[in-house]
């Protein structure tokens, strides 16, 4: 897979879909504000629609968005539960003693070490789930099946055909590109937030197309 070509194709896809089509761009900005609408729109891109689809049939877009958000929440549950356990355990350990009891330095060091270890595990789990969920979103968009969104064996097979190193590196490249755009916007006082909102359709369209091409590079199962 040529990552540079994928990024270039994704940029052109978003550019052709938005530049000069100001009504479409405005409607997509509105859909970004009503978050499930834009998530539903990205599902159309995940399905491989080319050129970029029009933001119509808003009811279907909204329902599709809700469905994909549900898939995302289910994937996020292990991370949320682990985070609650880590924070809860740390808080409980800190406040178990009475106000008159002194905390032994060794106990504090042990607690800090345990929390850091927990955070490390949390980050690793979040990264792994994120890698799986990215393919799951496209798989769900293509099949319309919640079962297929959680078909871990098929998802891992898809990533395997892409190549784990290639897949991870490609997502890092996408993250850097999007991150640079976001940082530039947020560095501009006040107007940066408005600019960021206006660029959200472009960022979302670029990212969805990029992930779609990444998924399609695996070929048919």
mmCIF file of C-alpha atoms in Angstrom:
data_model
loop_
_atom_site.group_PDB
_atom_site.id
_atom_site.type_symbol
_atom_site.label_atom_id
_atom_site.label_comp_id
_atom_site.label_asym_id
_atom_site.label_seq_id
_atom_site.Cartn_x
_atom_site.Cartn_y
_atom_site.Cartn_z
ATOM 1 C CA UNK A 1 0.000 0.000 0.000
ATOM 2 C CA UNK A 2 1.315 3.439 -0.997
ATOM 3 C CA UNK A 3 0.508 5.646 2.004
ATOM 4 C CA UNK A 4 1.465 8.844 0.172
ATOM 5 C CA UNK A 5 -0.872 7.981 -2.679
ATOM 6 C CA UNK A 6 -3.638 7.152 -0.211
ATOM 7 C CA UNK A 7 -3.228 10.511 1.527
ATOM 8 C CA UNK A 8 -3.190 12.328 -1.817
ATOM 9 C CA UNK A 9 -6.293 10.517 -3.034
ATOM 10 C CA UNK A 10 -8.094 11.302 0.231
ATOM 11 C CA UNK A 11 -7.163 14.981 -0.001
ATOM 12 C CA UNK A 12 -8.426 15.199 -3.601
ATOM 13 C CA UNK A 13 -11.600 13.356 -2.608
ATOM 14 C CA UNK A 14 -12.371 15.943 0.084
ATOM 15 C CA UNK A 15 -11.289 18.840 -2.121
ATOM 16 C CA UNK A 16 -13.484 17.773 -5.043
ATOM 17 C CA UNK A 17 -16.355 17.077 -2.677
ATOM 18 C CA UNK A 18 -16.314 20.470 -0.992
ATOM 19 C CA UNK A 19 -14.438 23.194 -2.870
ATOM 20 C CA UNK A 20 -16.873 25.291 -4.870
ATOM 21 C CA UNK A 21 -19.820 23.374 -3.408
ATOM 22 C CA UNK A 22 -20.557 25.801 -0.626
ATOM 23 C CA UNK A 23 -24.141 24.671 0.037
ATOM 24 C CA UNK A 24 -22.933 21.115 0.561
ATOM 25 C CA UNK A 25 -20.119 22.359 2.789
ATOM 26 C CA UNK A 26 -22.568 24.427 4.874
ATOM 27 C CA UNK A 27 -24.934 21.464 5.282
ATOM 28 C CA UNK A 28 -22.040 19.283 6.431
ATOM 29 C CA UNK A 29 -20.986 21.917 8.966
ATOM 30 C CA UNK A 30 -24.542 21.750 10.333
ATOM 31 C CA UNK A 31 -24.322 17.955 10.412
ATOM 32 C CA UNK A 32 -21.062 18.206 12.412
ATOM 33 C CA UNK A 33 -22.924 20.212 15.042
ATOM 34 C CA UNK A 34 -25.626 17.512 15.153
ATOM 35 C CA UNK A 35 -22.938 14.859 15.593
ATOM 36 C CA UNK A 36 -24.838 11.632 14.652
ATOM 37 C CA UNK A 37 -25.698 13.178 11.264
ATOM 38 C CA UNK A 38 -22.066 13.517 10.216
ATOM 39 C CA UNK A 39 -21.214 10.070 11.594
ATOM 40 C CA UNK A 40 -24.002 8.724 9.407
ATOM 41 C CA UNK A 41 -22.569 10.641 6.458
ATOM 42 C CA UNK A 42 -19.119 9.108 6.974
ATOM 43 C CA UNK A 43 -20.731 5.665 6.787
ATOM 44 C CA UNK A 44 -21.588 6.413 3.162
ATOM 45 C CA UNK A 45 -17.932 7.152 2.497
ATOM 46 C CA UNK A 46 -16.961 3.913 4.273
ATOM 47 C CA UNK A 47 -19.170 2.078 1.807
ATOM 48 C CA UNK A 48 -16.854 3.245 -0.971
ATOM 49 C CA UNK A 49 -19.094 5.884 -2.565
ATOM 50 C CA UNK A 50 -17.132 7.933 -5.110
ATOM 51 C CA UNK A 51 -17.278 10.868 -5.639
ATOM 52 C CA UNK A 52 -18.321 12.019 -2.180
ATOM 53 C CA UNK A 53 -22.060 11.574 -1.523
ATOM 54 C CA UNK A 54 -24.529 14.387 -1.045
ATOM 55 C CA UNK A 55 -25.819 15.028 2.498
ATOM 56 C CA UNK A 56 -29.425 14.030 1.868
ATOM 57 C CA UNK A 57 -31.929 11.636 3.438
ATOM 58 C CA UNK A 58 -31.141 13.128 6.838
ATOM 59 C CA UNK A 59 -33.298 10.665 8.745
ATOM 60 C CA UNK A 60 -31.306 7.695 7.459
ATOM 61 C CA UNK A 61 -28.047 9.565 8.097
ATOM 62 C CA UNK A 62 -29.082 10.209 11.709
ATOM 63 C CA UNK A 63 -30.095 6.585 12.353
ATOM 64 C CA UNK A 64 -26.909 5.262 10.726
ATOM 65 C CA UNK A 65 -24.908 7.651 12.892
ATOM 66 C CA UNK A 66 -26.616 6.458 16.073
ATOM 67 C CA UNK A 67 -25.896 2.836 15.119
ATOM 68 C CA UNK A 68 -22.208 3.528 14.509
ATOM 69 C CA UNK A 69 -21.954 5.494 17.765
ATOM 70 C CA UNK A 70 -23.422 2.468 19.581
ATOM 71 C CA UNK A 71 -20.734 0.265 18.001
ATOM 72 C CA UNK A 72 -18.102 2.754 19.169
ATOM 73 C CA UNK A 73 -19.490 2.855 22.722
ATOM 74 C CA UNK A 74 -19.472 -0.945 22.965
ATOM 75 C CA UNK A 75 -15.847 -1.043 21.825
ATOM 76 C CA UNK A 76 -15.001 1.695 24.331
ATOM 77 C CA UNK A 77 -16.571 -0.130 27.309
ATOM 78 C CA UNK A 78 -13.423 -2.085 28.308
ATOM 79 C CA UNK A 79 -11.414 1.150 28.336
ATOM 80 C CA UNK A 80 -14.097 2.975 30.339
ATOM 81 C CA UNK A 81 -14.367 0.133 32.879
ATOM 82 C CA UNK A 82 -10.584 -0.131 33.223
ATOM 83 C CA UNK A 83 -10.311 3.632 33.707
ATOM 84 C CA UNK A 84 -12.973 3.556 36.444
ATOM 85 C CA UNK A 85 -11.164 0.674 38.192
ATOM 86 C CA UNK A 86 -7.796 2.489 38.087
ATOM 87 C CA UNK A 87 -9.160 5.825 39.305
ATOM 88 C CA UNK A 88 -11.401 4.180 41.886
ATOM 89 C CA UNK A 89 -8.611 1.979 43.254
ATOM 90 C CA UNK A 90 -6.212 4.919 43.521
ATOM 91 C CA UNK A 91 -8.820 7.081 45.235
ATOM 92 C CA UNK A 92 -9.779 4.313 47.645
ATOM 93 C CA UNK A 93 -6.144 3.656 48.563
ATOM 94 C CA UNK A 94 -5.518 7.351 49.233
ATOM 95 C CA UNK A 95 -8.508 7.888 51.507
ATOM 96 C CA UNK A 96 -8.688 4.573 53.399
ATOM 97 C CA UNK A 97 -6.590 5.895 56.304
ATOM 98 C CA UNK A 98 -7.920 8.099 59.066
ATOM 99 C CA UNK A 99 -6.924 11.797 59.205
ATOM 100 C CA UNK A 100 -4.573 11.000 62.123
ATOM 101 C CA UNK A 101 -2.656 8.260 60.309
ATOM 102 C CA UNK A 102 0.540 9.115 58.499
ATOM 103 C CA UNK A 103 1.147 7.595 55.085
ATOM 104 C CA UNK A 104 4.379 5.641 54.790
ATOM 105 C CA UNK A 105 6.559 6.918 51.899
ATOM 106 C CA UNK A 106 6.966 3.350 50.658
ATOM 107 C CA UNK A 107 3.215 2.951 50.454
ATOM 108 C CA UNK A 108 2.925 6.174 48.480
ATOM 109 C CA UNK A 109 5.648 5.031 46.072
ATOM 110 C CA UNK A 110 3.883 1.697 45.679
ATOM 111 C CA UNK A 111 0.571 3.418 44.994
ATOM 112 C CA UNK A 112 2.135 5.728 42.393
ATOM 113 C CA UNK A 113 3.808 2.751 40.722
ATOM 114 C CA UNK A 114 0.538 0.817 40.643
ATOM 115 C CA UNK A 115 -1.321 3.782 39.152
ATOM 116 C CA UNK A 116 1.350 4.301 36.475
ATOM 117 C CA UNK A 117 1.262 0.589 35.630
ATOM 118 C CA UNK A 118 -2.516 0.794 35.397
ATOM 119 C CA UNK A 119 -2.321 3.823 33.101
ATOM 120 C CA UNK A 120 0.173 1.982 30.880
ATOM 121 C CA UNK A 121 -2.181 -0.993 30.633
ATOM 122 C CA UNK A 122 -5.054 1.406 29.907
ATOM 123 C CA UNK A 123 -3.141 3.034 27.030
ATOM 124 C CA UNK A 124 -2.177 -0.347 25.544
ATOM 125 C CA UNK A 125 -5.763 -1.616 25.731
ATOM 126 C CA UNK A 126 -7.094 1.636 24.218
ATOM 127 C CA UNK A 127 -4.637 1.440 21.306
ATOM 128 C CA UNK A 128 -5.471 -2.207 20.570
ATOM 129 C CA UNK A 129 -9.217 -1.544 20.705
ATOM 130 C CA UNK A 130 -8.775 1.535 18.510
ATOM 131 C CA UNK A 131 -6.955 -0.512 15.869
ATOM 132 C CA UNK A 132 -9.709 -3.118 15.843
ATOM 133 C CA UNK A 133 -12.581 -0.601 16.010
ATOM 134 C CA UNK A 134 -11.336 1.380 12.987
ATOM 135 C CA UNK A 135 -11.789 -1.648 10.734
ATOM 136 C CA UNK A 136 -14.993 -2.593 12.546
ATOM 137 C CA UNK A 137 -16.596 0.728 11.591
ATOM 138 C CA UNK A 138 -16.005 0.132 7.888
ATOM 139 C CA UNK A 139 -17.087 -3.486 8.186
ATOM 140 C CA UNK A 140 -20.311 -2.387 9.866
ATOM 141 C CA UNK A 141 -20.932 0.240 7.171
ATOM 142 C CA UNK A 142 -20.432 -2.354 4.434
ATOM 143 C CA UNK A 143 -22.524 -5.140 5.977
ATOM 144 C CA UNK A 144 -25.051 -3.265 8.126
ATOM 145 C CA UNK A 145 -24.645 -6.061 10.675
ATOM 146 C CA UNK A 146 -23.827 -5.504 14.345
ATOM 147 C CA UNK A 147 -22.551 -9.079 14.441
ATOM 148 C CA UNK A 148 -20.003 -8.358 11.716
ATOM 149 C CA UNK A 149 -18.902 -5.207 13.535
ATOM 150 C CA UNK A 150 -17.725 -7.510 16.334
ATOM 151 C CA UNK A 151 -16.430 -10.354 14.159
ATOM 152 C CA UNK A 152 -12.966 -10.077 15.685
ATOM 153 C CA UNK A 153 -11.526 -12.977 13.689
ATOM 154 C CA UNK A 154 -12.545 -11.384 10.366
ATOM 155 C CA UNK A 155 -11.343 -7.953 11.491
ATOM 156 C CA UNK A 156 -7.927 -9.301 12.508
ATOM 157 C CA UNK A 157 -7.731 -11.143 9.174
ATOM 158 C CA UNK A 158 -8.374 -7.876 7.336
ATOM 159 C CA UNK A 159 -5.639 -6.110 9.293
ATOM 160 C CA UNK A 160 -3.346 -9.066 8.618
ATOM 161 C CA UNK A 161 -3.871 -8.731 4.859
ATOM 162 C CA UNK A 162 -3.106 -5.005 5.063
ATOM 163 C CA UNK A 163 -0.067 -5.767 7.195
ATOM 164 C CA UNK A 164 0.078 -4.783 10.857
ATOM 165 C CA UNK A 165 3.100 -2.514 10.474
ATOM 166 C CA UNK A 166 1.650 -0.850 7.370
ATOM 167 C CA UNK A 167 -1.738 -0.459 9.057
ATOM 168 C CA UNK A 168 -0.373 1.108 12.228
ATOM 169 C CA UNK A 169 2.014 3.397 10.341
ATOM 170 C CA UNK A 170 -0.780 4.512 7.983
ATOM 171 C CA UNK A 171 -3.006 5.454 10.922
ATOM 172 C CA UNK A 172 -0.145 7.355 12.546
ATOM 173 C CA UNK A 173 0.375 9.321 9.310
ATOM 174 C CA UNK A 174 -3.330 10.153 9.154
ATOM 175 C CA UNK A 175 -3.294 11.197 12.798
ATOM 176 C CA UNK A 176 -0.303 13.487 12.225
ATOM 177 C CA UNK A 177 -1.919 15.148 9.194
ATOM 178 C CA UNK A 178 -5.211 15.744 11.013
ATOM 179 C CA UNK A 179 -3.382 16.778 14.174
ATOM 180 C CA UNK A 180 -1.355 19.435 12.345
ATOM 181 C CA UNK A 181 -4.531 20.955 10.892
ATOM 182 C CA UNK A 182 -6.199 20.980 14.308
ATOM 183 C CA UNK A 183 -3.200 22.523 16.077
ATOM 184 C CA UNK A 184 -2.901 25.293 13.473
ATOM 185 C CA UNK A 185 -6.578 26.130 13.947
ATOM 186 C CA UNK A 186 -6.411 26.096 17.728
ATOM 187 C CA UNK A 187 -3.341 28.329 17.782
ATOM 188 C CA UNK A 188 -5.380 31.122 16.205
ATOM 189 C CA UNK A 189 -7.121 33.088 18.990
ATOM 190 C CA UNK A 190 -10.954 33.030 18.884
ATOM 191 C CA UNK A 191 -11.242 32.711 15.097
ATOM 192 C CA UNK A 192 -9.350 29.412 15.281
ATOM 193 C CA UNK A 193 -12.370 27.698 16.826
ATOM 194 C CA UNK A 194 -14.615 28.988 14.022
ATOM 195 C CA UNK A 195 -12.051 27.923 11.419
ATOM 196 C CA UNK A 196 -11.819 24.482 13.006
ATOM 197 C CA UNK A 197 -15.605 24.072 12.858
ATOM 198 C CA UNK A 198 -15.614 25.117 9.197
ATOM 199 C CA UNK A 199 -12.843 22.618 8.414
ATOM 200 C CA UNK A 200 -14.496 19.710 10.229
ATOM 201 C CA UNK A 201 -16.304 18.474 7.082
ATOM 202 C CA UNK A 202 -12.994 18.478 5.172
ATOM 203 C CA UNK A 203 -11.158 16.709 8.004
ATOM 204 C CA UNK A 204 -13.943 14.156 8.412
ATOM 205 C CA UNK A 205 -14.233 13.484 4.692
ATOM 206 C CA UNK A 206 -10.457 13.156 4.323
ATOM 207 C CA UNK A 207 -10.201 10.764 7.285
ATOM 208 C CA UNK A 208 -13.154 8.600 6.223
ATOM 209 C CA UNK A 209 -11.814 8.266 2.670
ATOM 210 C CA UNK A 210 -8.336 7.473 3.994
ATOM 211 C CA UNK A 211 -9.659 4.697 6.255
ATOM 212 C CA UNK A 212 -11.833 3.380 3.407
ATOM 213 C CA UNK A 213 -8.830 3.070 1.088
ATOM 214 C CA UNK A 214 -6.852 1.447 3.885
ATOM 215 C CA UNK A 215 -9.647 -1.104 4.368
ATOM 216 C CA UNK A 216 -9.971 -1.745 0.637
ATOM 217 C CA UNK A 217 -6.208 -2.335 0.319
ATOM 218 C CA UNK A 218 -6.782 -5.652 2.125
ATOM 219 C CA UNK A 219 -8.757 -6.934 -0.888
ATOM 220 C CA UNK A 220 -11.617 -9.376 -0.617
ATOM 221 C CA UNK A 221 -11.551 -11.964 2.145
#
